[in-house]
Structures are given as C-alpha cells and as structure tokens.
Amino acid sequence: VPFEETSLPLFFGWFLLPGVQDKVRCTSMDFLKTLDTLEAFKKHLPDFTVEAEKEVDLEQYFQANGALHCTTKFCDYGKAEGAKEYADKPAVKELYGSAFELSLSALFVTPRTVGARVSLSEDQLITLWPADAEKEAVPVVPAAATLPAGSRAHITLGCAEGVEPQQTGFDLLEILALQQEGQEGELVEEMELGSLAYYGKGRWLLSLREPVSAQACFSSLYG
Ligand code: 2AM
C-alpha cells in the first residue's frame, strides 16, 4: 500500500487538554449522579431502558472511551469520503497543533450516549468544520438537512454497551431537530448547572447556565 494511502489519520478534531478533560469528566459525573436520583428521571425510566429495572446507575451504564475530543472530520485512514480534501485544506495544515477555546453549552443523555454540545465560534466553523458534517448524518437523522452548520459538534462522554461513538452526534442532532420544530422539551427542573428538559424517548438535555470553556488542541488521532 503506498504511503499516501495510509498517511491519513482515523480522524481530525479538537482534543481537550488533560486538566480540562478532568474538569469536564467531573461535571458529567455530577450530572449523571444527580439525574438518576430525580423523580422525573425515574418516572421516564421505561423510556430510557427496555430492561425491567427499577433503577439504573448511569455512571455504570455509560462507558467512557479514551481522550475527550470534538471530532471535526472522520477520515478512516483515508477511506472516508472527502478525507483527503479535508486534510489538504490550507486551514487544516496551518492550524494543526494550535490551541483553541471550545464552548460547551449543554449536556445530553439518551439511552445510547452521553455527550456535551459544542457551540462553535464563527471562526471555528469557517476554518475547520467540514461543510458536509450535518449532511452526512441525513441517512440516520433526516432533519439534519435543515439544521445549521455546526449542529453536530459534540464531545462524546460515554456510550452504552455496544453503541458506536458516532451515535452521540446523531442523538444531539435529533434533539436539535425537535427544538427546531418548536418542541421546547418538557422543562423538568432548574438544576445548579442549568435547566433540564425532557424530549421523550429517554432524551434529556441540560442547557448550561454558564457555558464551560474548554481549552483544546486541534490535532488528529491515528489510533
Ligand atoms: P464521536 O465523534 O461521536 O465521538 C473515532 O471513532 C472517533 O471518530 C470517535 O470520536 C467517533 O465518534 C468518530 N466517528 C466514528 N465514525 C464516524 C463517522 N462515520 N462520522 C463521524 N465521526 C465518526
């Protein structure tokens, strides 16, 4: 296999700095710990898991995986569509290895994934976010076609057993699509971190009162 065909990474993305990873993991743990004690969560537990359990320990339910990051372009070592074009973009080359400030604006939980929504700045959108990131999700989440660029940006914080990480972005897009249709979600509770809303089918969104600012390095993973 020629070197050019193997030299592309598994994915490009913003990797949270180690100290920031700990902070975000703690925030996520606190949220999960609180969520599964809420009466509203217990009430909707049948929507969350089909198993006939009375309780679920969310911290056990979700498995964390590797370094926290916000994927920009999944390249699959060059096999993914548009991988080479993305890697060749002048902005990608120029900004590779530089520091960024990501704004985490919400946390969400579904029966499949837990993640943080990343609200990208105009600059981050223009320079590094692939133009087709939302369109690529359309086969799974049709409404993604009408959502603004950057809607898919997220950090996977954990996945339920047997769930692939790319599911986190689909789950976020689904919730944003409901919001766009005018569904506000059922306001469940004002928590210390922000307001918690329920979107049905086991989908929960915590809009952070104060967005969490997270320092991150734009880089890639070969894995
Ligand atoms: P994630 O961004 O939702 O966490 C390695 O698998 C990384 O690439 C993970 O971070 C994963 O999901 C992301 N990923 C895997 N397959 C993908 C795909 N087809 N499209 C976009 N991102 C993908």
Tab-separated table of C-alpha atoms and ligand atoms in Angstrom:
chain	number	residue	atom	x	y	z
A	1	VAL	CA	0.000	0.000	0.000
A	2	PRO	CA	1.510	3.349	-0.998
A	3	PHE	CA	2.315	5.628	1.934
A	4	GLU	CA	-0.130	8.336	0.807
A	5	GLU	CA	-2.972	5.882	1.274
A	6	THR	CA	-2.057	5.143	4.872
A	7	SER	CA	-0.888	8.565	5.991
A	8	LEU	CA	-4.317	9.976	6.789
A	9	PRO	CA	-5.471	9.712	10.406
A	10	LEU	CA	-8.531	7.982	11.838
A	11	PHE	CA	-9.923	11.453	12.495
A	12	PHE	CA	-9.104	15.134	12.999
A	13	GLY	CA	-10.505	17.016	15.944
A	14	TRP	CA	-10.058	19.283	18.933
A	15	PHE	CA	-8.522	17.362	21.851
A	16	LEU	CA	-9.239	18.764	25.311
A	17	LEU	CA	-6.137	19.492	27.380
A	18	PRO	CA	-5.621	16.970	30.227
A	19	GLY	CA	-6.688	19.300	33.081
A	20	VAL	CA	-9.795	20.309	31.157
A	21	GLN	CA	-10.660	16.653	30.497
A	22	ASP	CA	-10.753	16.022	34.247
A	23	LYS	CA	-12.969	19.046	34.793
A	24	VAL	CA	-15.436	18.032	32.070
A	25	ARG	CA	-15.492	14.402	33.263
A	26	CYS	CA	-16.295	15.619	36.798
A	27	THR	CA	-19.105	17.867	35.540
A	28	SER	CA	-20.513	14.971	33.537
A	29	MET	CA	-20.294	12.562	36.521
A	30	ASP	CA	-22.046	15.076	38.784
A	31	PHE	CA	-24.798	15.485	36.221
A	32	LEU	CA	-25.325	11.711	35.828
A	33	LYS	CA	-25.258	11.233	39.588
A	34	THR	CA	-27.981	13.850	40.042
A	35	LEU	CA	-30.054	12.808	37.039
A	36	ASP	CA	-30.654	9.230	38.092
A	37	THR	CA	-31.893	10.307	41.529
A	38	LEU	CA	-34.533	12.690	40.113
A	39	GLU	CA	-38.163	11.628	40.390
A	40	ALA	CA	-38.737	12.790	36.809
A	41	PHE	CA	-35.959	10.518	35.559
A	42	LYS	CA	-37.382	7.563	37.470
A	43	LYS	CA	-40.808	8.338	36.048
A	44	HIS	CA	-39.455	8.170	32.497
A	45	LEU	CA	-37.174	5.183	33.147
A	46	PRO	CA	-39.241	2.856	30.900
A	47	ASP	CA	-38.488	5.260	28.013
A	48	PHE	CA	-34.839	5.091	28.892
A	49	THR	CA	-34.231	1.381	29.112
A	50	VAL	CA	-36.319	-1.533	27.951
A	51	GLU	CA	-34.921	-3.696	30.689
A	52	ALA	CA	-37.374	-4.167	33.525
A	53	GLU	CA	-35.155	-2.439	36.035
A	54	LYS	CA	-36.451	-0.123	38.690
A	55	GLU	CA	-33.217	1.804	38.861
A	56	VAL	CA	-30.232	2.452	36.672
A	57	ASP	CA	-26.785	3.586	37.746
A	58	LEU	CA	-25.922	5.954	34.917
A	59	GLU	CA	-22.262	6.092	35.860
A	60	GLN	CA	-22.070	2.332	35.286
A	61	TYR	CA	-24.439	2.363	32.325
A	62	PHE	CA	-22.135	4.515	30.167
A	63	GLN	CA	-18.574	3.535	29.325
A	64	ALA	CA	-16.036	6.285	28.834
A	65	ASN	CA	-13.649	5.933	25.924
A	66	GLY	CA	-10.205	7.479	25.545
A	67	ALA	CA	-9.233	11.131	25.329
A	68	LEU	CA	-12.092	13.636	25.240
A	69	HIS	CA	-12.329	15.367	21.891
A	70	CYS	CA	-14.648	17.020	19.406
A	71	THR	CA	-14.296	15.263	16.049
A	72	THR	CA	-14.126	17.611	13.065
A	73	LYS	CA	-13.504	15.126	10.245
A	74	PHE	CA	-13.657	11.338	10.480
A	75	CYS	CA	-11.146	10.143	7.860
A	76	ASP	CA	-10.966	6.405	8.498
A	77	TYR	CA	-7.314	6.477	7.340
A	78	GLY	CA	-8.399	7.970	4.026
A	79	LYS	CA	-11.315	5.650	3.296
A	80	ALA	CA	-13.995	8.166	4.336
A	81	GLU	CA	-15.413	10.430	1.657
A	82	GLY	CA	-13.708	13.822	1.488
A	83	ALA	CA	-10.913	12.754	3.859
A	84	LYS	CA	-8.044	13.775	1.613
A	85	GLU	CA	-9.729	17.042	0.612
A	86	TYR	CA	-10.119	17.938	4.281
A	87	ALA	CA	-6.532	17.022	5.182
A	88	ASP	CA	-5.311	19.141	2.251
A	89	LYS	CA	-7.230	22.275	3.260
A	90	PRO	CA	-4.787	25.127	3.942
A	91	ALA	CA	-6.579	25.978	7.217
A	92	VAL	CA	-6.228	22.392	8.458
A	93	LYS	CA	-2.491	22.402	7.763
A	94	GLU	CA	-1.990	25.876	9.148
A	95	LEU	CA	-3.965	25.353	12.371
A	96	TYR	CA	-2.697	21.831	13.057
A	97	GLY	CA	-1.278	21.758	16.605
A	98	SER	CA	-2.700	25.106	17.680
A	99	ALA	CA	-4.766	25.898	20.735
A	100	PHE	CA	-8.498	26.666	20.706
A	101	GLU	CA	-11.172	27.583	23.199
A	102	LEU	CA	-14.273	25.403	22.858
A	103	SER	CA	-17.572	26.457	24.376
A	104	LEU	CA	-19.633	23.610	25.860
A	105	SER	CA	-23.211	24.825	26.033
A	106	ALA	CA	-25.219	21.741	27.015
A	107	LEU	CA	-25.017	18.173	28.266
A	108	PHE	CA	-27.320	15.488	26.909
A	109	VAL	CA	-28.189	11.924	27.813
A	110	THR	CA	-30.068	9.311	25.771
A	111	PRO	CA	-30.416	5.547	26.242
A	112	ARG	CA	-27.422	5.235	23.910
A	113	THR	CA	-24.996	8.058	24.678
A	114	VAL	CA	-23.993	10.915	26.959
A	115	GLY	CA	-22.312	13.947	25.422
A	116	ALA	CA	-21.611	17.648	25.539
A	117	ARG	CA	-22.833	20.031	22.882
A	118	VAL	CA	-20.064	22.224	21.487
A	119	SER	CA	-21.154	25.669	20.276
A	120	LEU	CA	-18.549	26.537	17.680
A	121	SER	CA	-17.440	30.105	17.074
A	122	GLU	CA	-17.856	31.607	13.613
A	123	ASP	CA	-14.118	31.301	13.158
A	124	GLN	CA	-14.002	27.633	14.165
A	125	LEU	CA	-16.907	26.907	11.809
A	126	ILE	CA	-15.335	28.617	8.834
A	127	THR	CA	-11.819	27.286	9.243
A	128	LEU	CA	-12.124	23.688	10.453
A	129	TRP	CA	-15.731	22.454	10.408
A	130	PRO	CA	-16.443	20.337	7.278
A	131	ALA	CA	-19.239	21.822	5.174
A	132	ASP	CA	-20.955	18.422	4.858
A	133	ALA	CA	-20.752	17.286	8.506
A	134	GLU	CA	-24.513	17.625	9.053
A	135	LYS	CA	-25.445	16.309	5.576
A	136	GLU	CA	-23.503	13.103	6.248
A	137	ALA	CA	-25.916	12.412	9.119
A	138	VAL	CA	-29.055	12.714	6.950
A	139	PRO	CA	-29.423	8.963	6.250
A	140	VAL	CA	-29.770	8.473	10.021
A	141	VAL	CA	-31.339	11.795	11.070
A	142	PRO	CA	-33.238	13.214	8.046
A	143	ALA	CA	-33.925	16.537	9.787
A	144	ALA	CA	-30.180	17.194	9.945
A	145	ALA	CA	-30.522	18.540	6.384
A	146	THR	CA	-32.192	21.681	7.707
A	147	LEU	CA	-30.042	22.280	10.790
A	148	PRO	CA	-27.355	24.979	10.793
A	149	ALA	CA	-23.700	24.089	10.234
A	150	GLY	CA	-22.001	23.089	13.467
A	151	SER	CA	-25.122	21.469	14.936
A	152	ARG	CA	-23.379	18.102	15.082
A	153	ALA	CA	-20.361	19.395	17.058
A	154	HIS	CA	-20.061	17.468	20.326
A	155	ILE	CA	-17.820	15.642	22.748
A	156	THR	CA	-18.708	12.015	23.444
A	157	LEU	CA	-18.599	11.467	27.200
A	158	GLY	CA	-19.770	7.872	27.198
A	159	CYS	CA	-21.647	5.207	25.275
A	160	ALA	CA	-23.886	2.384	26.454
A	161	GLU	CA	-22.619	-1.115	25.818
A	162	GLY	CA	-22.469	-1.992	22.138
A	163	VAL	CA	-23.114	1.570	20.910
A	164	GLU	CA	-20.703	3.170	18.429
A	165	PRO	CA	-19.302	6.588	19.323
A	166	GLN	CA	-20.625	8.298	16.187
A	167	GLN	CA	-24.117	7.757	17.651
A	168	THR	CA	-23.541	10.710	20.021
A	169	GLY	CA	-23.697	13.203	17.153
A	170	PHE	CA	-26.889	11.610	15.804
A	171	ASP	CA	-28.500	11.808	19.252
A	172	LEU	CA	-27.607	15.504	19.526
A	173	LEU	CA	-28.956	16.239	16.026
A	174	GLU	CA	-32.231	14.509	16.910
A	175	ILE	CA	-32.720	16.743	19.946
A	176	LEU	CA	-31.811	19.893	17.988
A	177	ALA	CA	-34.242	18.869	15.241
A	178	LEU	CA	-37.041	18.626	17.811
A	179	GLN	CA	-36.139	22.090	19.107
A	180	GLN	CA	-36.185	23.444	15.566
A	181	GLU	CA	-39.671	22.015	15.050
A	182	GLY	CA	-40.705	24.119	18.016
A	183	GLN	CA	-40.662	21.430	20.683
A	184	GLU	CA	-39.252	23.067	23.772
A	185	GLY	CA	-38.973	19.847	25.690
A	186	GLU	CA	-40.739	19.401	28.964
A	187	LEU	CA	-38.967	21.637	31.493
A	188	VAL	CA	-38.250	19.273	34.309
A	189	GLU	CA	-36.093	21.062	36.778
A	190	GLU	CA	-33.810	24.005	37.405
A	191	MET	CA	-30.540	22.417	38.446
A	192	GLU	CA	-27.430	24.125	39.746
A	193	LEU	CA	-25.778	23.655	36.346
A	194	GLY	CA	-28.765	24.854	34.312
A	195	SER	CA	-32.229	23.863	33.165
A	196	LEU	CA	-33.065	20.262	32.460
A	197	ALA	CA	-35.603	19.396	29.764
A	198	TYR	CA	-37.080	16.096	28.609
A	199	TYR	CA	-37.610	15.396	24.905
A	200	GLY	CA	-39.286	11.988	25.106
A	201	LYS	CA	-37.863	8.529	24.272
A	202	GLY	CA	-35.324	8.790	27.077
A	203	ARG	CA	-33.723	12.002	25.738
A	204	TRP	CA	-32.559	14.584	28.288
A	205	LEU	CA	-30.896	17.947	27.692
A	206	LEU	CA	-29.263	20.134	30.306
A	207	SER	CA	-28.687	23.655	28.961
A	208	LEU	CA	-25.759	25.011	30.933
A	209	ARG	CA	-26.363	28.300	32.731
A	210	GLU	CA	-22.694	29.153	32.269
A	211	PRO	CA	-21.130	27.556	29.189
A	212	VAL	CA	-17.993	25.603	30.097
A	213	SER	CA	-14.963	26.983	28.336
A	214	ALA	CA	-12.580	24.189	27.382
A	215	GLN	CA	-9.059	24.594	26.024
A	216	ALA	CA	-8.307	22.187	23.228
A	217	CYS	CA	-5.610	21.398	20.688
A	218	PHE	CA	-6.507	20.846	17.028
A	219	SER	CA	-4.801	17.629	16.035
A	220	SER	CA	-5.502	14.115	14.790
A	221	LEU	CA	-5.527	10.544	16.034
A	222	TYR	CA	-4.036	7.630	14.157
A	223	GLY	CA	-5.222	5.105	16.767
B	1	2AM	P1	-17.675	10.818	18.086
B	1	2AM	O1	-17.039	11.982	17.399
B	1	2AM	O2	-19.134	10.906	18.180
B	1	2AM	O3	-17.068	10.578	19.442
B	1	2AM	C1	-13.223	7.555	16.436
B	1	2AM	O4	-14.158	6.565	16.237
B	1	2AM	C2	-13.879	8.898	16.534
B	1	2AM	O5	-14.448	9.286	15.285
B	1	2AM	C3	-14.983	8.974	17.547
B	1	2AM	O6	-14.795	10.157	18.252
B	1	2AM	C4	-16.248	8.907	16.735
B	1	2AM	O7	-17.413	9.495	17.205
B	1	2AM	C5	-15.842	9.480	15.414
B	1	2AM	N1	-16.512	8.769	14.320
B	1	2AM	C6	-16.516	7.441	14.090
B	1	2AM	N2	-17.172	7.159	12.946
B	1	2AM	C7	-17.613	8.326	12.447
B	1	2AM	C8	-18.351	8.704	11.297
B	1	2AM	N3	-18.771	7.794	10.401
B	1	2AM	N4	-18.612	10.009	11.120
B	1	2AM	C9	-18.203	10.921	12.006
B	1	2AM	N5	-17.496	10.642	13.107
B	1	2AM	C10	-17.198	9.364	13.329
